[in-house]
Tab-separated table of C-alpha atoms and ligand atoms in Angstrom:
chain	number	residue	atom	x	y	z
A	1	UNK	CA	82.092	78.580	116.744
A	2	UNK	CA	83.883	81.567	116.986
A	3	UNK	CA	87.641	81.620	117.107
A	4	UNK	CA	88.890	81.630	120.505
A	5	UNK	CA	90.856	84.684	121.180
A	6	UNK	CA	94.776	83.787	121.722
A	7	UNK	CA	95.094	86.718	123.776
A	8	UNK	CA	94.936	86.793	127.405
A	9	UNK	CA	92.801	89.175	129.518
A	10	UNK	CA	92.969	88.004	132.776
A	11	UNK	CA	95.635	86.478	134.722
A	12	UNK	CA	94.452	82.368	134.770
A	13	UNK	CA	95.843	82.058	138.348
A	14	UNK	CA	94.141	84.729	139.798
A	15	UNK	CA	92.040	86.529	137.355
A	16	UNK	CA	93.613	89.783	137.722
A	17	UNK	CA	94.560	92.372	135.177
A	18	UNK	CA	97.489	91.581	132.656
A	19	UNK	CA	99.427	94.613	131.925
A	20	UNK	CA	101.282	94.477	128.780
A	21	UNK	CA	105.159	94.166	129.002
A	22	UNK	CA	106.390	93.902	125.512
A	23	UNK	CA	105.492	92.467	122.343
A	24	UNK	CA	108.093	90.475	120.920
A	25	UNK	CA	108.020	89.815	116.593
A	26	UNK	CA	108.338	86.007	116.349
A	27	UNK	CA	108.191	84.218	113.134
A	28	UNK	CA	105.486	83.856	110.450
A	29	UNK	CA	103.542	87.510	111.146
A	30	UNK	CA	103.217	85.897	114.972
A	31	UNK	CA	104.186	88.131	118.071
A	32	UNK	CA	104.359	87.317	121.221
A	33	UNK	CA	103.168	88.912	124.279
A	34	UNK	CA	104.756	88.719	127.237
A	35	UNK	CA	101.611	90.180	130.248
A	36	UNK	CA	102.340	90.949	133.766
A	37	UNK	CA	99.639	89.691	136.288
A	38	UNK	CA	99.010	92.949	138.193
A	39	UNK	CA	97.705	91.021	141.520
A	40	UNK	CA	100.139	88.147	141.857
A	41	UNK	CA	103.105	89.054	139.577
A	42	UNK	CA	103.455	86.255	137.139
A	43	UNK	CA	104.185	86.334	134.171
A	44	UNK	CA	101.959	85.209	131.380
A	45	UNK	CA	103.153	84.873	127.345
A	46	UNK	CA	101.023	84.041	124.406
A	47	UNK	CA	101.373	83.689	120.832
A	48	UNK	CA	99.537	85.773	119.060
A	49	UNK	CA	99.129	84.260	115.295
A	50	UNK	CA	98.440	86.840	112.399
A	51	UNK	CA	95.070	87.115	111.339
A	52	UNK	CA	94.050	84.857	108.917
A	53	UNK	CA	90.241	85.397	109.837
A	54	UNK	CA	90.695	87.919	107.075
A	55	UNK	CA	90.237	85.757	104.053
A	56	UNK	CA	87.531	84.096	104.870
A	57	UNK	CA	85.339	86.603	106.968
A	58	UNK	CA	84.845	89.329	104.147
A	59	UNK	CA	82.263	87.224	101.522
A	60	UNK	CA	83.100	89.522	98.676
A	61	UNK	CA	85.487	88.808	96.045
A	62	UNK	CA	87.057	91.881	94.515
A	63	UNK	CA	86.915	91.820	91.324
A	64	UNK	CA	88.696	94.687	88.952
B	101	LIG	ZN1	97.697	86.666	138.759
């Protein structure tokens, strides 16, 4: 199973494009992005976490 992408692509009311407004720094590495639904208006925010995919989708162990 692949890690389901935080981020937003499409507005979920009525699957138009998001355009981005601002990305706010929130805590832990996370940010938050606050989208504007180009067809109806609304605004969409999600929490984007840092990724931690990092550690455990490289298989090699650097060694010095
Ligand atoms: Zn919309």
């Amino acid at each position: 199973m692949l890690q389901a992408t935080p981020v937003l692509s499409a507005c979920p009311d009525c699957s138009g494009a998001l355009s981005m407004l601002r990305i706010i720094a929130g805590r832990g590495g996370a940010e938050y992005w606050t989208m504007r639904c180009v067809g109806c208006g609304g605004i969409h925010l999600d929490i984007v976490k840092p990724t931690a995919a990092r550690t455990s989708g490289d298989a090699g162990d650097l060694r010095a």
